Structure formats: structure tokens, C-alpha cells
């Protein structure tokens, strides 16, 4: 029987997803049988937020991260120093980036080249410039490189098996023709409430307010309504399907922010003025209703045509996208093998627990490779 | 740069799934970058059907399997001799079992113990006796053992990511409460045609005939209608969810074969007499219709209650199970993290290409572990 092996875990970000991940990490069997060679012991050696950080120079495990972090007065390590600390660790290291920080994302190629593996829900690493995308996979050992490995299931659809399924379709030689779906929990909730199948629903601005009050939107709802979050997810899927998408702003993205409100100084001012624009959304609703359809905010990739787009579309009430409930996501893969009836994945695509689950699942996959 | 490494592939079964798999295997990049250590070269060293077999004593690759198999006059190797051949191969071996043969399944623990990895859609290995299940995972390195690894995605829902998703839910610490769905392409097609949402549909015996004529049933349709295929899939899912299910006959399974026809000498006789029993199915249809529901053949696992069952149930016309199309499968995972809205996977759950895709995907996973 081979000796047990230790893998060092460093976590950046301790917000909703970060906390849920740390909780899941603490429950992962200390004796993971995920490797053919030996049991694995996980040591949390660094935890960092945007404000402060805790780690020990001798790589001792953080025995009680909540207390240690609360008591810490150390500011977060600058990225080059963080890299230095991780690279010198006496064993394999997995960096868990639970932030949505662009600077951290930009440093992935450097971490990977130095043998540090990465698991993350951070969309910015995979939906920013195409150069960053190629740099990351040129360095990663599960790309073309020989460095650490990288997994990012939760960058689309949280813990739903979206990225892994698309990768498997591609790797096993299927021809992915079209990807279509509802990729935002906020947009899902908004339109399932605004125009439910069977009629009803309030004014659009009221539904935005309800979503905001329930915590389903970003603090400033414009950060959801501008469509950029969905555009980032579509960028990732399109790239995995083989399209060279330059950036999330290089294809048509419909913003639901009225032009006149783009310059509002605050989210509050925006919310105050939004009702003035309900007429346009009402017209759209009536128009769809006349055709026996409903309106949904969707994204799609047409691989053959090389087209990616994000915005409002009308769907028959019997369409799976129309029947979505709550804040669920739905993703349909149309491929050569699956023919007219797509492979569909559906469920909660946002929330700390399910997002962290995708990260924890990725960590297990990374550990299996780190033998 | 490490040296390229060779992995030996042995394939049993060259029917619909087997042929599709061999086609996918030939298209897999000979230079798979699925390992952090080195490119991988795959050598097909053995191909066997129930009638004949081809392999070279010196482990030379089969350069043209179709011709070599067609020209072969060698009968298949007995299992102990097959094991001997594979164990002595000068490198790692993956056995791809594309049969549904119980004898081959019974030999898995022996293969695994000797370091041979296995990928397979063969349900019988995982839904037979509980002893075989424990023996397999006691031997496998991705179980509790130190032998070869084993993957069986296509044993439920063909290439749909059902097994991998359930395993990830469990491994990351979610609490799986209930699994429910339509697990048979044949049963899906039959009931979507017999009682479509919105009315219509023919007599039950006519729909069985249509399904048979289209090749959607086994040669003898009783092999679908007895529910055993679905019961086997539920056995696998229930065991993965932690229930100790003794066998696929140790829980209630509703057979759609009328008692009086169980003793028919042939499938043809059965098909001839089936129309006499249409009345009972018509009554069921009328009863469901009165309640505004449709009838579907489903399986479910209630993890908390430890209950597994398979049979006919009524569903609201708005339920995702009612809205299924063609011969699609649908699988819903109700878990603590996903709450009231389950994680749903839907799509073709039968057919050579999509079943083979699950096997090819498993092969890639196995290769990543075989470093």
C-alpha cells in the first residue's frame, strides 16, 4: 500500500460561494479514495479575502479558519508573493479561486506554469480576452501544457454539469451544432414571473423590484439587466465548442437597461425611473401573447454559422424554456448524435451551495489527476 | 517532455454499441492530451464477439479490425485465458465490455484485481447480486481497492451524464433525497405515443407493434414490457445513492405483460394475443384523462424511506415527465442543495452512437487515471 499523500489547498474568496466551499471542504473525507495510488489528505494552508489573509510560513494547516481569519490583521498577499508561497509548498497545491476578480484570473497562466492547479467559478478567466483563454490552456496540463490542471465547472450554470458535458461531447467526437438556454438565475426568475405560462405576472419594474428584494439580483440590478453575465457564459461555451470568440462584447448582446437610464448615477435612481419604461416591455408581452408565446431572456451559440447572441426571444408555451420554474437555468445541446431532441440539463444555476458544489467536484477531479 | 505512453485496449462485443464505439475509438486523437504526464497512444489489441475473436500473441495492434475480425476463424477466448492475455500485456490495459453478458460481468473483480481497468455499458455488472457490486468496488482503484479503475456511465441513460452527476452529488456531500424519471427509451416512446399530452394516441397493442416495427423494442417486446431493464437501472442508481438493494427483483416492479400472456411460447404469439388486453390500458388512460393527467412508466428511488419502485404512474400534463418527446429519457435528482426544483437531465437514453459516447467518455476518464 503506497503512503498517504498530502495536497495543499489555498482558497481566495470567503463570500457566499467561498464560505459554502470551505464548509464542503471540511466535510470531504480526510481520507479521499480518489486516487489509484493512495489516500489523500487535504491541508488548507492559505485563506484570503479582499481585506485580509491568513497563512503560516511553515505551511501548517489552518486548524480553525474562521477564528484565524477573524483574528488576522495581515492584508492579502500581492499575487506574485502568493505565487511564491504556493510554489515553494512541500507538495502539490490546488488554488481555489472563489472570487470574480480579473487580476486573479489574469495570473492563472503564471500559477499553472509553476505547477499550481486551479479550480474556480471565476467567469472572468475564461470569458475575458481570447489571449488569456489560450494562455491558460497552453499552460495547463489538461490543455496543451505541462503545468497544473484547471477546472471551471461552476463558471456556467453553477454546479450543473454543463462544462463537463460539453467537453465530453467534443472530446468523444460528437458535432455540437447549437447550444441554447437560459443562463441567468436572475433573468430566469424575472421572466418566469413577468410572463408565466398561462398568463398573469406584474409590471416589469415591479418584478425587478421583487427580484432585488429577494436578493436574486446584484446590489445594482443593472449588472444583471445589461446581459453581460449571460454574454460571459456564452463566450465560455462558444469557445469550448471551438469558436474563437474574441470577448463577451464581440457579439450581439441585448441590454434590458433603457438607453435613457444608462447614465443613472446609482442603482436606486435606476430603480426609481425604471417604471417609466414599463410600456415597452408590456408591448412585447402583448405581442408574444397574441402569438401564443412567452418572452424569455436567452443565449445561443450556432456553431456552424459561428454566431453567438444574447437577448429576448419568444418561445411556444410548450417549449422547455417556457416551462422553466423559479430561478432555474436550462441548457440544451443540439448535436449530431442527439439529433432533433437535444441533451438538456436543468436546475438551479446560482446560489452559494450549488456553485460551491461545482468547485468541490472540480477539486475532486483535480486530486484524481495529481498523483 | 516525458515519453509518450501506450495504453492497450481490448474490446468485447461488436454489435450496435460495439461498432459505434470502435468507430469513435478510431477517431480519438492518437495523441490524446488527457494526461499531465505525456501523450497517449491507444493500441487495440483484442476484439471479440460471441462467435469469434482476433488478437495477436505479440500484442501487435489490430491494424484493420473489420477485415481481421471478418477473416478470423478463432473462437472467443475463455475468460480465464482472456485475463491471462491481458494481464501479461506490456503496459496498462483497458477492457471495454460492450456486451450485456452476465459471465463477463461476473469476471470484473478478477480483471480489476489484476490491474485491468474496465469501461462498460453492461448493466448486469452493477444490477446483479449485491455481492458482485461490492466485489467490483472492493477491487477497483476508484472504489476501495488498488486494482484497475472502472467506469459505467452508459449503464443508465446511455451517454447522458447520469452516473457521473449522481456520484458528484454524493461525493461533494449533497443529500440525495429522491431520484425519479423515465429510464427506458422504449417505454418513453410507447407512452408518449399511447397517451400524448393534448389527447390522441392509438390502442396500446398498436403502439407496441409500431415501436417493434421501428426497432425501438427488443426482438421480443416482453423483454421491455416486463420492466426488468428499468429495474436494473434503478438498482444501480439506488446503490450509488447509498441503498443496499439486493437485486433488481427485490423491490416492486410492475410488468406490463398480462399474466395470461406470460407463458406465450414466442414473441409473435404474444404480439398476436396482446390486443385482447387493450381494454385494461384504455381504462387506465380514461381514468388519468378525467384527472387531467397522463400515464407514464417511471422508476423512482426514495432514499430516506429506502424505497425503490418501477411501474405506471399518473402525471399532471405540465410535469416535465409528461412533456417528454420521442424516446427520450428524463432523470430528476431531488437533493438538499437543489431543493424543490430538481436537477434534471434529459435526452436520448438509448441508441448505438449515444451509448458508445458514454463508453468513449469513460475511456478518456480511465486514461486520465492511468498515468
GROMACS .gro file of C-alpha atoms in nm, chain B residues 67-246:
model
  180
  438UNK     CA    1  -1.116  -0.724  -4.203
  439UNK     CA    2  -0.920  -0.908  -3.934
  440UNK     CA    3  -1.240  -0.998  -3.748
  441UNK     CA    4  -1.421  -1.099  -4.067
  442UNK     CA    5  -1.134  -1.328  -4.164
  443UNK     CA    6  -1.089  -1.475  -3.818
  444UNK     CA    7  -1.179  -1.835  -3.752
  445UNK     CA    8  -1.067  -1.821  -3.388
  446UNK     CA    9  -1.343  -1.869  -3.131
  447UNK     CA   10  -1.356  -1.616  -2.842
  448UNK     CA   11  -1.101  -1.681  -2.565
  449UNK     CA   12  -1.246  -1.834  -2.249
  450UNK     CA   13  -1.250  -1.567  -1.976
  451UNK     CA   14  -0.953  -1.704  -1.776
  452UNK     CA   15  -0.742  -1.711  -2.092
  453UNK     CA   16  -0.858  -1.363  -2.186
  454UNK     CA   17  -0.749  -1.244  -1.841
  455UNK     CA   18  -0.412  -1.413  -1.880
  456UNK     CA   19  -0.357  -1.244  -2.215
  457UNK     CA   20  -0.449  -0.900  -2.084
  458UNK     CA   21  -0.253  -0.927  -1.759
  459UNK     CA   22   0.064  -1.017  -1.948
  460UNK     CA   23   0.036  -0.716  -2.182
  461UNK     CA   24   0.348  -0.496  -2.169
  462UNK     CA   25   0.156  -0.191  -2.041
  463UNK     CA   26  -0.172  -0.067  -1.893
  464UNK     CA   27  -0.487  -0.232  -2.029
  465UNK     CA   28  -0.846  -0.111  -2.053
  466UNK     CA   29  -1.110  -0.376  -2.120
  467UNK     CA   30  -1.414  -0.234  -2.298
  468UNK     CA   31  -1.710  -0.464  -2.238
  469UNK     CA   32  -1.981  -0.373  -2.489
  470UNK     CA   33  -2.183  -0.687  -2.421
  471UNK     CA   34  -2.473  -0.739  -2.183
  472UNK     CA   35  -2.327  -1.072  -2.080
  473UNK     CA   36  -2.354  -1.185  -1.716
  474UNK     CA   37  -2.049  -1.416  -1.732
  475UNK     CA   38  -1.824  -1.131  -1.845
  476UNK     CA   39  -1.970  -0.910  -1.570
  477UNK     CA   40  -1.905  -1.179  -1.309
  478UNK     CA   41  -1.537  -1.175  -1.408
  479UNK     CA   42  -1.490  -0.799  -1.345
  480UNK     CA   43  -1.350  -0.838  -0.990
  481UNK     CA   44  -1.089  -1.080  -1.124
  482UNK     CA   45  -0.988  -0.844  -1.409
  483UNK     CA   46  -0.976  -0.543  -1.176
  484UNK     CA   47  -0.766  -0.721  -0.912
  485UNK     CA   48  -0.511  -0.796  -1.181
  486UNK     CA   49  -0.485  -0.427  -1.273
  487UNK     CA   50  -0.704  -0.433  -1.583
  488UNK     CA   51  -0.933  -0.129  -1.600
  489UNK     CA   52  -1.288  -0.163  -1.730
  490UNK     CA   53  -1.529   0.069  -1.910
  491UNK     CA   54  -1.872  -0.067  -1.996
  492UNK     CA   55  -2.242  -0.008  -2.053
  493UNK     CA   56  -2.314  -0.361  -1.922
  494UNK     CA   57  -2.591  -0.314  -1.666
  495UNK     CA   58  -2.563  -0.669  -1.538
  496UNK     CA   59  -2.237  -0.599  -1.356
  497UNK     CA   60  -2.395  -0.332  -1.136
  498UNK     CA   61  -2.753  -0.453  -1.103
  499UNK     CA   62  -2.694  -0.821  -1.033
  500UNK     CA   63  -2.626  -0.952  -0.685
  501UNK     CA   64  -2.516  -0.703  -0.421
  502UNK     CA   65  -2.215  -0.928  -0.362
  503UNK     CA   66  -2.091  -0.869  -0.719
  504UNK     CA   67  -2.134  -0.491  -0.669
  505UNK     CA   68  -1.924  -0.494  -0.351
  506UNK     CA   69  -1.664  -0.727  -0.506
  507UNK     CA   70  -1.623  -0.491  -0.804
  508UNK     CA   71  -1.574  -0.177  -0.596
  509UNK     CA   72  -1.362  -0.356  -0.337
  510UNK     CA   73  -1.119  -0.437  -0.620
  511UNK     CA   74  -1.135  -0.113  -0.821
  512UNK     CA   75  -0.891   0.167  -0.751
  513UNK     CA   76  -1.172   0.421  -0.786
  514UNK     CA   77  -1.351   0.218  -0.521
  515UNK     CA   78  -1.171   0.081  -0.216
  516UNK     CA   79  -0.911  -0.131  -0.396
  517UNK     CA   80  -0.581  -0.089  -0.566
  518UNK     CA   81  -0.651  -0.262  -0.897
  519UNK     CA   82  -0.777  -0.121  -1.225
  520UNK     CA   83  -1.039   0.151  -1.234
  521UNK     CA   84  -1.397   0.106  -1.353
  522UNK     CA   85  -1.648   0.340  -1.520
  523UNK     CA   86  -2.004   0.262  -1.634
  524UNK     CA   87  -2.175   0.587  -1.735
  525UNK     CA   88  -2.375   0.419  -2.013
  526UNK     CA   89  -2.531   0.162  -1.779
  527UNK     CA   90  -2.806   0.421  -1.711
  528UNK     CA   91  -2.937   0.671  -1.969
  529UNK     CA   92  -2.670   0.582  -2.228
  530UNK     CA   93  -2.436   0.882  -2.281
  531UNK     CA   94  -2.642   1.120  -2.063
  532UNK     CA   95  -2.435   1.235  -1.763
  533UNK     CA   96  -2.647   1.046  -1.507
  534UNK     CA   97  -2.399   0.827  -1.318
  535UNK     CA   98  -2.127   1.096  -1.307
  536UNK     CA   99  -2.376   1.356  -1.180
  537UNK     CA  100  -2.513   1.129  -0.907
  538UNK     CA  101  -2.160   1.034  -0.799
  539UNK     CA  102  -2.061   1.401  -0.780
  540UNK     CA  103  -2.371   1.490  -0.575
  541UNK     CA  104  -2.279   1.215  -0.329
  542UNK     CA  105  -1.903   1.279  -0.323
  543UNK     CA  106  -1.938   1.653  -0.267
  544UNK     CA  107  -2.167   1.588   0.027
  545UNK     CA  108  -2.512   1.671  -0.106
  546UNK     CA  109  -2.802   1.473   0.041
  547UNK     CA  110  -2.979   1.291  -0.241
  548UNK     CA  111  -3.342   1.255  -0.134
  549UNK     CA  112  -3.526   1.123  -0.435
  550UNK     CA  113  -3.449   1.017  -0.791
  551UNK     CA  114  -3.734   0.990  -1.039
  552UNK     CA  115  -3.762   0.955  -1.412
  553UNK     CA  116  -3.828   0.773  -1.735
  554UNK     CA  117  -3.537   0.535  -1.781
  555UNK     CA  118  -3.633   0.337  -2.089
  556UNK     CA  119  -3.638   0.472  -2.443
  557UNK     CA  120  -3.887   0.202  -2.536
  558UNK     CA  121  -4.127   0.283  -2.251
  559UNK     CA  122  -4.085   0.654  -2.320
  560UNK     CA  123  -4.178   0.612  -2.687
  561UNK     CA  124  -4.467   0.377  -2.603
  562UNK     CA  125  -4.638   0.608  -2.355
  563UNK     CA  126  -4.561   0.935  -2.536
  564UNK     CA  127  -4.744   0.776  -2.832
  565UNK     CA  128  -5.018   0.593  -2.638
  566UNK     CA  129  -5.115   0.899  -2.436
  567UNK     CA  130  -4.961   1.221  -2.567
  568UNK     CA  131  -5.032   1.546  -2.381
  569UNK     CA  132  -5.323   1.710  -2.561
  570UNK     CA  133  -5.502   1.386  -2.645
  571UNK     CA  134  -5.482   1.126  -2.919
  572UNK     CA  135  -5.277   0.810  -2.934
  573UNK     CA  136  -5.370   0.464  -3.054
  574UNK     CA  137  -5.456   0.137  -2.881
  575UNK     CA  138  -5.177   0.008  -2.658
  576UNK     CA  139  -5.111  -0.308  -2.862
  577UNK     CA  140  -5.089  -0.097  -3.180
  578UNK     CA  141  -4.829   0.130  -3.019
  579UNK     CA  142  -4.627  -0.175  -2.910
  580UNK     CA  143  -4.643  -0.301  -3.270
  581UNK     CA  144  -4.529   0.037  -3.405
  582UNK     CA  145  -4.241   0.051  -3.157
  583UNK     CA  146  -4.139  -0.304  -3.251
  584UNK     CA  147  -4.155  -0.226  -3.624
  585UNK     CA  148  -3.937   0.082  -3.572
  586UNK     CA  149  -3.678  -0.129  -3.390
  587UNK     CA  150  -3.740   0.053  -3.059
  588UNK     CA  151  -3.809  -0.270  -2.869
  589UNK     CA  152  -3.610  -0.585  -2.808
  590UNK     CA  153  -3.682  -0.861  -3.066
  591UNK     CA  154  -3.929  -1.000  -2.812
  592UNK     CA  155  -4.111  -0.689  -2.674
  593UNK     CA  156  -4.179  -0.872  -2.349
  594UNK     CA  157  -3.813  -0.809  -2.263
  595UNK     CA  158  -3.902  -0.438  -2.243
  596UNK     CA  159  -4.256  -0.470  -2.108
  597UNK     CA  160  -4.156  -0.678  -1.806
  598UNK     CA  161  -3.989  -0.369  -1.654
  599UNK     CA  162  -3.666  -0.553  -1.570
  600UNK     CA  163  -3.448  -0.320  -1.780
  601UNK     CA  164  -3.579  -0.022  -1.583
  602UNK     CA  165  -3.548  -0.214  -1.256
  603UNK     CA  166  -3.180  -0.280  -1.331
  604UNK     CA  167  -3.115   0.092  -1.387
  605UNK     CA  168  -3.296   0.183  -1.064
  606UNK     CA  169  -3.090  -0.075  -0.878
  607UNK     CA  170  -2.770   0.094  -0.996
  608UNK     CA  171  -2.888   0.445  -0.903
  609UNK     CA  172  -3.023   0.335  -0.564
  610UNK     CA  173  -2.691   0.166  -0.480
  611UNK     CA  174  -2.494   0.475  -0.583
  612UNK     CA  175  -2.723   0.679  -0.359
  613UNK     CA  176  -2.630   0.452  -0.070
  614UNK     CA  177  -2.912   0.196  -0.053
  615UNK     CA  178  -2.821  -0.168  -0.018
  616UNK     CA  179  -3.052  -0.305  -0.287
  617UNK     CA  180  -3.013  -0.682  -0.301
   0.00000   0.00000   0.00000
